[in-house]
């Protein structure tokens, strides 16, 4: 069982929510982010400020932990330069450091790897990616980097293709994409504790009746979601026609220039 976890992106929305939960689960936690941790650091945790683009700093971060929960990086659509710094270069530093230290990575991938599938299409994680921007493309890179690292070096990684991780769903799309905070915690614990994961891709989604996402490696790693967005139905539709057409929602409509 892993005892000492590195949590990157700790100062972000999900990191701040997860830090006390992981401590409560009995883990020793090393929190890290480029920005200061805005809350009191929970007892049983430490905080190290570091930029993922700094290779040496990432190597030092990973030394002495047992597994890495990697949430750090750009979490929305942006021009390709900042995405490259954090989500390609920084991510590769994390994987290389994990390889050197033989640590499993639990990675926050995203539904924006497949954002350009139409709503209503049911997907397996084996379907081809259809990223809806540079952000989604960077997450697809991470999934492929994980595949290569496992095939070539035996390094294990679990890629959580998170939908919309929120306290509760607020719009119609979330009835399909919602991941509750409790289910994210369950998913991370399953991914950290599974005996073996190999390279796994799991939909980061609750047990939503209207989910578009079915086949994946959830059962293999022991992830069993318990919440269902349907409890909150009905919810209002949001955004323009493009937003409403594709699974990636508003990310697909950003800078969309096709006219057919
Ligand atoms: P967030 O933007 O609140 O947190 C990301 C954190 O990463 C921030 O605290 C930021 O300072 C840090 N960061 C950015 N660049 C960095 C760098 N170069 N070095 C070190 N730290 C850096 O995002 P949120 O919502 O907490 O998401 C966490 C992860 O989960 C992200 O990777 C995001 O892409 C992924 N995700 C989140 C979803 C959600 O519904 N919140 C859905 C799908 C994926
Ligand atoms: C993501 O990947 C984002 O990080 C998050 O902010 C949400 O927009 C989410 O996807 C979503 O698609 O709802």
Short mmCIF file of C-alpha atoms and ligand atoms in Angstrom, two decimals:
data_model
loop_
_atom_site.label_atom_id
_atom_site.label_comp_id
_atom_site.label_asym_id
_atom_site.label_seq_id
_atom_site.Cartn_x
_atom_site.Cartn_y
_atom_site.Cartn_z
CA UNK A 1 0.00 0.00 0.00
CA UNK A 2 1.25 3.48 -0.87
CA UNK A 3 1.86 5.57 2.24
CA UNK A 4 3.42 8.79 1.01
CA UNK A 5 1.73 10.61 -1.87
CA UNK A 6 2.81 13.57 -3.96
CA UNK A 7 -0.18 15.74 -4.93
CA UNK A 8 0.62 18.26 -7.67
CA UNK A 9 -1.77 21.10 -8.51
CA UNK A 10 -2.50 21.19 -4.77
CA UNK A 11 -3.41 24.89 -4.73
CA UNK A 12 -6.08 24.44 -7.40
CA UNK A 13 -9.78 23.75 -6.98
CA UNK A 14 -9.56 19.95 -6.85
CA UNK A 15 -6.21 19.89 -5.05
CA UNK A 16 -7.54 21.97 -2.16
CA UNK A 17 -10.58 19.72 -1.88
CA UNK A 18 -8.48 16.53 -1.98
CA UNK A 19 -5.58 17.49 0.29
CA UNK A 20 -7.48 17.13 3.61
CA UNK A 21 -9.32 14.04 2.33
CA UNK A 22 -6.07 12.21 1.51
CA UNK A 23 -4.65 13.13 4.91
CA UNK A 24 -7.83 11.84 6.55
CA UNK A 25 -7.37 8.56 4.66
CA UNK A 26 -4.07 8.15 6.52
CA UNK A 27 -1.61 9.17 3.82
CA UNK A 28 1.43 11.33 4.38
CA UNK A 29 1.01 13.94 1.65
CA UNK A 30 3.51 16.20 -0.08
CA UNK A 31 1.54 19.01 -1.68
CA UNK A 32 3.01 21.03 -4.51
CA UNK A 33 2.00 23.84 -6.84
CA UNK A 34 3.50 26.83 -8.64
CA UNK A 35 1.27 29.02 -6.46
CA UNK A 36 1.24 29.07 -2.65
CA UNK A 37 -1.21 26.77 -0.89
CA UNK A 38 -4.01 29.16 0.11
CA UNK A 39 -5.34 27.17 3.09
CA UNK A 40 -3.64 26.09 6.30
CA UNK A 41 -1.53 23.03 5.32
CA UNK A 42 -3.32 20.03 6.86
CA UNK A 43 -1.50 18.23 9.65
CA UNK A 44 0.22 15.24 8.06
CA UNK A 45 1.00 17.19 4.89
CA UNK A 46 3.85 19.43 3.73
CA UNK A 47 3.87 22.00 0.93
CA UNK A 48 6.63 22.62 -1.63
CA UNK A 49 6.27 25.45 -4.14
CA UNK A 50 7.62 24.37 -7.55
CA UNK A 51 7.16 24.96 -11.27
CA UNK A 52 6.59 21.74 -13.21
CA UNK A 53 8.65 23.21 -16.06
CA UNK A 54 11.72 23.07 -13.75
CA UNK A 55 13.07 19.55 -14.29
CA UNK A 56 15.36 19.50 -11.24
CA UNK A 57 12.60 20.78 -8.97
CA UNK A 58 10.28 18.02 -10.20
CA UNK A 59 12.94 15.36 -9.58
CA UNK A 60 13.33 16.58 -6.00
CA UNK A 61 9.54 16.64 -5.53
CA UNK A 62 9.19 12.99 -6.48
CA UNK A 63 12.07 11.71 -4.32
CA UNK A 64 10.86 9.76 -1.30
CA UNK A 65 7.17 9.46 -2.13
CA UNK A 66 5.43 6.18 -3.11
CA UNK A 67 2.97 7.39 -5.77
CA UNK A 68 2.05 10.60 -7.58
CA UNK A 69 -1.39 12.13 -8.01
CA UNK A 70 -0.72 14.57 -10.81
CA UNK A 71 -3.31 17.35 -11.09
CA UNK A 72 -0.94 20.26 -11.78
CA UNK A 73 -1.06 22.16 -15.06
CA UNK A 74 -3.27 24.36 -17.19
CA UNK A 75 -6.85 23.21 -16.71
CA UNK A 76 -8.65 25.20 -19.42
CA UNK A 77 -8.22 26.04 -23.10
CA UNK A 78 -5.26 28.43 -23.67
CA UNK A 79 -2.80 29.29 -26.44
CA UNK A 80 -0.33 26.50 -27.14
CA UNK A 81 2.76 28.07 -25.48
CA UNK A 82 1.54 28.01 -21.85
CA UNK A 83 -0.02 24.59 -22.50
CA UNK A 84 3.32 23.29 -23.76
CA UNK A 85 5.19 24.60 -20.68
CA UNK A 86 2.95 23.04 -18.05
CA UNK A 87 1.07 20.20 -19.74
CA UNK A 88 3.69 18.83 -22.13
CA UNK A 89 7.10 19.81 -20.73
CA UNK A 90 6.04 19.77 -17.06
CA UNK A 91 4.09 16.55 -17.50
CA UNK A 92 7.04 14.84 -19.19
CA UNK A 93 9.26 15.88 -16.28
CA UNK A 94 6.80 14.21 -13.90
CA UNK A 95 6.78 10.97 -15.92
CA UNK A 96 10.59 10.91 -16.22
CA UNK A 97 10.98 11.52 -12.47
CA UNK A 98 8.41 8.79 -11.77
CA UNK A 99 10.34 6.41 -14.00
CA UNK A 100 13.57 7.13 -12.12
CA UNK A 101 11.85 6.60 -8.76
CA UNK A 102 9.60 3.69 -9.95
CA UNK A 103 6.37 5.38 -8.86
CA UNK A 104 2.87 4.98 -10.26
CA UNK A 105 1.23 8.14 -11.63
CA UNK A 106 -2.48 8.85 -11.23
CA UNK A 107 -3.12 11.54 -13.80
CA UNK A 108 -5.99 14.00 -14.20
CA UNK A 109 -6.82 13.59 -17.88
CA UNK A 110 -9.97 15.16 -19.27
CA UNK A 111 -13.08 14.62 -21.35
CA UNK A 112 -11.61 17.27 -23.68
CA UNK A 113 -9.50 14.47 -25.21
CA UNK A 114 -12.74 13.39 -26.89
CA UNK A 115 -14.64 16.71 -26.86
CA UNK A 116 -15.55 16.68 -30.54
CA UNK A 117 -17.71 13.57 -30.38
CA UNK A 118 -21.36 14.51 -30.66
CA UNK A 119 -23.50 14.33 -27.54
CA UNK A 120 -25.41 11.08 -27.31
CA UNK A 121 -22.62 9.00 -28.89
CA UNK A 122 -21.52 6.29 -26.47
CA UNK A 123 -17.77 6.00 -26.18
CA UNK A 124 -15.19 3.51 -25.01
CA UNK A 125 -11.73 4.64 -23.94
CA UNK A 126 -10.50 2.59 -26.92
CA UNK A 127 -12.19 5.01 -29.37
CA UNK A 128 -9.87 7.42 -31.15
CA UNK A 129 -9.30 10.73 -29.38
CA UNK A 130 -10.95 13.84 -30.85
CA UNK A 131 -9.47 16.69 -28.78
CA UNK A 132 -11.37 19.96 -28.77
CA UNK A 133 -8.33 22.26 -28.43
CA UNK A 134 -4.70 22.47 -27.35
CA UNK A 135 -5.71 21.64 -23.77
CA UNK A 136 -7.46 18.39 -24.77
CA UNK A 137 -4.59 17.58 -27.09
CA UNK A 138 -2.11 17.93 -24.19
CA UNK A 139 -4.19 15.46 -22.14
CA UNK A 140 -4.19 13.01 -25.07
CA UNK A 141 -0.39 13.37 -25.19
CA UNK A 142 -0.26 12.42 -21.51
CA UNK A 143 -2.32 9.28 -22.11
CA UNK A 144 -0.01 8.27 -24.96
CA UNK A 145 3.11 9.10 -22.96
CA UNK A 146 1.74 6.80 -20.24
CA UNK A 147 1.22 4.05 -22.82
CA UNK A 148 4.78 4.38 -24.12
CA UNK A 149 6.24 4.51 -20.60
CA UNK A 150 4.44 1.28 -19.69
CA UNK A 151 5.29 -0.59 -22.89
CA UNK A 152 8.92 0.48 -22.82
CA UNK A 153 9.73 0.75 -19.11
CA UNK A 154 6.88 -0.94 -17.18
CA UNK A 155 5.97 2.38 -15.54
CA UNK A 156 2.33 2.24 -14.39
CA UNK A 157 -0.14 5.10 -14.82
CA UNK A 158 -3.86 5.56 -14.42
CA UNK A 159 -5.42 8.26 -16.60
CA UNK A 160 -8.65 9.60 -15.13
CA UNK A 161 -10.61 11.13 -18.01
CA UNK A 162 -12.49 13.52 -15.74
CA UNK A 163 -15.82 14.93 -16.93
CA UNK A 164 -16.99 17.83 -14.72
CA UNK A 165 -15.85 17.49 -11.12
CA UNK A 166 -18.06 19.81 -9.11
CA UNK A 167 -19.85 19.79 -5.74
CA UNK A 168 -23.06 19.32 -7.75
CA UNK A 169 -24.13 19.43 -11.41
CA UNK A 170 -25.48 22.81 -12.57
CA UNK A 171 -26.36 22.39 -16.29
CA UNK A 172 -27.87 19.73 -18.57
CA UNK A 173 -24.45 18.58 -19.89
CA UNK A 174 -23.40 17.72 -16.35
CA UNK A 175 -26.17 15.11 -16.15
CA UNK A 176 -23.83 13.09 -18.40
CA UNK A 177 -20.41 14.42 -17.35
CA UNK A 178 -20.61 14.97 -13.57
CA UNK A 179 -18.02 13.47 -11.23
CA UNK A 180 -18.83 14.04 -7.58
CA UNK A 181 -16.05 14.95 -5.17
CA UNK A 182 -16.64 11.70 -3.27
CA UNK A 183 -16.35 9.65 -6.47
CA UNK A 184 -13.13 11.44 -7.45
CA UNK A 185 -11.72 10.50 -4.06
CA UNK A 186 -12.85 6.87 -4.60
CA UNK A 187 -11.26 6.83 -8.05
CA UNK A 188 -7.93 8.17 -6.79
CA UNK A 189 -7.82 5.72 -3.89
CA UNK A 190 -8.62 2.80 -6.23
CA UNK A 191 -5.91 3.95 -8.65
CA UNK A 192 -3.31 4.38 -5.92
CA UNK A 193 -4.12 1.13 -4.11
CA UNK A 194 -4.76 -1.31 -6.99
CA UNK A 195 -2.29 -4.14 -6.91
CA UNK A 196 -1.39 -3.67 -10.55
CA UNK A 197 -2.75 -1.14 -13.03
CA UNK A 198 -0.46 -1.30 -16.04
CA UNK A 199 -1.55 1.55 -18.30
CA UNK A 200 -5.18 2.25 -17.45
CA UNK A 201 -7.67 4.77 -18.80
CA UNK A 202 -10.80 5.30 -16.70
CA UNK A 203 -13.71 7.67 -17.25
CA UNK A 204 -13.66 10.11 -14.36
CA UNK A 205 -17.39 10.14 -14.04
CA UNK A 206 -20.02 9.24 -11.47
CA UNK A 207 -22.62 6.51 -12.06
CA UNK A 208 -24.75 8.91 -14.11
CA UNK A 209 -27.85 7.40 -15.77
CA UNK A 210 -27.18 9.63 -18.82
CA UNK A 211 -23.43 8.97 -19.12
CA UNK A 212 -21.99 8.89 -22.66
CA UNK A 213 -18.94 6.97 -21.44
CA UNK A 214 -18.98 3.23 -20.91
CA UNK A 215 -16.12 0.82 -21.49
CA UNK A 216 -12.88 1.53 -19.65
CA UNK A 217 -10.48 0.08 -17.06
CA UNK A 218 -12.60 1.04 -14.01
CA UNK A 219 -13.39 -2.53 -12.99
CA UNK A 220 -9.81 -3.65 -13.50
CA UNK A 221 -8.53 -1.05 -10.99
CA UNK A 222 -11.53 -1.44 -8.64
CA UNK A 223 -13.28 1.93 -9.15
CA UNK A 224 -16.99 1.79 -8.31
CA UNK A 225 -18.72 5.19 -8.47
CA UNK A 226 -21.67 5.69 -6.15
CA UNK A 227 -23.22 9.04 -7.06
CA UNK A 228 -25.61 9.84 -9.93
CA UNK A 229 -26.25 13.30 -11.42
CA UNK A 230 -29.82 12.23 -12.19
CA UNK A 231 -30.71 13.15 -8.60
CA UNK A 232 -30.40 16.80 -9.72
CA UNK A 233 -32.43 16.55 -12.99
CA UNK A 234 -33.78 18.45 -14.78
CA UNK A 235 -31.10 21.10 -15.33
CA UNK A 236 -31.01 23.97 -17.89
CA UNK A 237 -29.14 23.77 -21.22
CA UNK A 238 -26.34 26.35 -21.51
CA UNK A 239 -24.41 28.02 -24.34
CA UNK A 240 -24.68 28.26 -28.12
CA UNK A 241 -25.47 25.58 -30.73
CA UNK A 242 -21.87 24.31 -30.90
CA UNK A 243 -21.63 24.05 -27.12
CA UNK A 244 -24.86 22.05 -27.09
CA UNK A 245 -23.83 19.79 -29.97
CA UNK A 246 -20.54 18.32 -28.74
CA UNK A 247 -19.53 16.39 -25.61
CA UNK A 248 -16.80 18.92 -24.77
CA UNK A 249 -19.41 21.68 -24.38
CA UNK A 250 -18.12 25.26 -24.26
CA UNK A 251 -14.50 24.21 -24.93
CA UNK A 252 -15.55 23.12 -28.44
CA UNK A 253 -17.15 26.49 -29.19
CA UNK A 254 -14.05 28.46 -28.22
CA UNK A 255 -12.41 29.83 -31.38
CA UNK A 256 -14.61 27.52 -33.53
CA UNK A 257 -14.42 28.80 -37.13
CA UNK A 258 -16.03 26.07 -39.26
CA UNK A 259 -19.13 27.17 -41.10
CA UNK A 260 -20.45 23.79 -42.35
P1 LIG B 1 -7.01 24.27 -11.33
O1 LIG B 1 -6.63 25.13 -12.49
O2 LIG B 1 -7.84 24.86 -10.26
O3 LIG B 1 -5.70 23.66 -10.67
C1 LIG B 1 -4.52 23.38 -11.40
C2 LIG B 1 -3.34 23.77 -10.55
O4 LIG B 1 -2.14 23.52 -11.29
C3 LIG B 1 -3.34 25.27 -10.18
O5 LIG B 1 -3.28 25.43 -8.77
C4 LIG B 1 -2.09 25.81 -10.84
O6 LIG B 1 -1.42 26.81 -10.08
C5 LIG B 1 -1.23 24.55 -10.99
N1 LIG B 1 -0.25 24.73 -12.05
C6 LIG B 1 -0.45 25.25 -13.29
N2 LIG B 1 0.71 25.32 -13.95
C7 LIG B 1 1.66 24.84 -13.12
C8 LIG B 1 3.07 24.67 -13.25
N3 LIG B 1 3.74 25.03 -14.36
N4 LIG B 1 3.74 24.15 -12.20
C9 LIG B 1 3.09 23.78 -11.06
N5 LIG B 1 1.77 23.93 -10.89
C10 LIG B 1 1.06 24.44 -11.92
O7 LIG B 1 -7.71 22.97 -11.94
P2 LIG B 1 -8.66 21.91 -11.22
O8 LIG B 1 -10.05 22.17 -11.61
O9 LIG B 1 -8.32 21.80 -9.79
O10 LIG B 1 -8.22 20.57 -11.98
C11 LIG B 1 -7.15 19.79 -11.53
C12 LIG B 1 -6.70 18.88 -12.68
O11 LIG B 1 -7.78 18.10 -13.11
C13 LIG B 1 -6.18 19.65 -13.89
O12 LIG B 1 -5.09 18.94 -14.45
C14 LIG B 1 -7.36 19.62 -14.85
O13 LIG B 1 -6.92 19.68 -16.20
C15 LIG B 1 -7.98 18.27 -14.51
N6 LIG B 1 -9.41 18.21 -14.81
C16 LIG B 1 -10.29 18.91 -14.03
C17 LIG B 1 -11.64 18.85 -14.29
C18 LIG B 1 -12.64 19.52 -13.41
O14 LIG B 1 -13.85 19.29 -13.60
N7 LIG B 1 -12.22 20.34 -12.44
C19 LIG B 1 -12.16 18.08 -15.44
C20 LIG B 1 -11.14 17.40 -16.20
C21 LIG B 1 -9.81 17.46 -15.88
C1 LIG B 2 -12.03 20.26 -17.76
O1 LIG B 2 -11.12 19.59 -18.25
C2 LIG B 2 -11.75 21.51 -17.00
O2 LIG B 2 -10.53 21.43 -16.28
C3 LIG B 2 -12.86 21.90 -16.05
O3 LIG B 2 -12.65 23.25 -15.65
C4 LIG B 2 -14.26 21.74 -16.67
O4 LIG B 2 -14.46 22.69 -17.63
C5 LIG B 2 -14.41 20.34 -17.25
O5 LIG B 2 -13.32 19.95 -18.05
C6 LIG B 2 -15.70 20.15 -18.07
O6 LIG B 2 -15.60 19.75 -19.22
O7 LIG B 2 -16.78 20.38 -17.53
#
